Amino acid sequence: MIGPGFVEEALWALKRHGLDTGPALKAAGIDAAALADPEFRISAEGYGALWLAVAEELQDEFFGLGGRAMRPGSFTMLTYAIVGSGTLGIALRRALRFLGVMLEEPRGRMTVAGGLVVITLSESGPPRSAFAYRTFWMILHGLVCWLVGRRLPLRRVDFRGPEPKGDTDYRLFFGAPVRFSQPASVLAFDARYLTLPIDRSERAVKEFLRRAPANLLVRYRHDAGIAAEVRARLRALSPVDWPTLEDLATQMRMPAPTLRRRLRQEGGGYAEIKDALRHRAAITALKETDRPVAEIAADLGFAEPSAFHRAFRKWTGATPAAFRRAARGDSPAAG
């Protein structure tokens, strides 16, 4: 589900040109008054409809945030341009070249070092909004995840610009450590995925494009497969009662090496799943309750509060206390 902050940023693309937001809101089925409610959420399909409506009005699929307009139909052309690439590595390079031609800026460059793929955005002038970089990453990451038929877990996401005030959704969206006010906008993931094969039929491409851009808003296959079953089992338990991988495999009636291998095939591992669930639970507890940080840490299965502090800083770049203050609008989330 998408929060009001992302909706407001999409609408700002119209407002900055003096355009009426009413038709776009109507296309997405959004009541303008509902945006004032911090608990407001819209489905991926609704946000996709909003994106299409704004793109049609602006004649730009990138919300008017690039060096030049990404004309309607560009994403379809991008998909067809890379679907026959053979491997993820080739597809990524082609996608970055295509987006560079379409947008001019920001322009992505891919490097591989230390076992990581690092995609760095370059541009002239001052930083763009965090929303601009998020849109670039969403287009690129969402498309390549679909191409290889699995979720590609990210290692980190950096933003050149400052963090949007009071909008912590940015720290949840990518499922990876997010940092703001960095020298450049960067997205990184494990290099082992570059050799993944691409095999998509013409029919599959047409179905993907029919559902775009809504299907870019969720990490591909996050709710399907063996990883989804593992997440469901862990959500039903308190983190302090989570089983070892060996015990979980026994419960699922399969050998532990098989469970470990199948999780790797879906782009992750047992430790990563537990880490992501703790991350989300910590965010919810800090935003929605006044419980002491030490109590939250214990409930999440951390033996010491200091271990929770280290983990939370890795997830968000902030301490739990600073994050809680920022979520409530008291101060920026700083360490």
C-alpha angles and dihedrals in degrees: 000000000000122000129224094261094067091045092052091050091053090049091049087065086067097038094054088061093046093250126148114255094199099091092048092049090049091050089054094044093241125150106218091217091058092065090074090066109090088209092059114125133178128199123249088251091053093049090047089055090050091050091051092047093051091045091052093048093047095033085230128107090198096062092250090290101118132082086263137004121287096217120221108274094037094107091052090051090048091053094051091044094060105028092091095049096113098219137034092247093058091043092053094051091048092047092051091049091049094049090047090057094044099044102022087202139070090037120194126220124188125213131173121212138141093010093303135109107220120192112193125191119217128192142155121247131022124335118285121229119287086245091063093054092043090054091051092050092045093053094046100039095040093051097048092046088057092046094058095035097237143078114268107212112221124226097202143346122206128191123205092206130064124276114270106254114259094355108119093165088093089066091053103040101075100039090227139088109291125200129186134203091034126154090254140003108260138178120192136185139159115295092220089081094064092085095054110126125241117219113161124155125222088251092053091050092052092049092048092051092046089060097040136147092019091062090058091064096072128053106256117265092354089142099042137070135026094315090059090053091050091050091049092052092049094047088057090060137058110255090243088062098048110132126232116260089256092053091045091051089053090051090050091048098239136106114270093239089055093052091047092049094047092050090051090050089056091053105264148048141240094265091051092051092051091046092052093048092049089048093055093043091051092050091050094048094048094046100041106032140047094221116140115263091238090056092050090049092053093048090052091056100257113146092210133024088233090062089053091049091053092048094046092050089051090051099045111008090242138088117253092250094049091047091051091051092049092047088056093046095249098121143333116290100256130154 
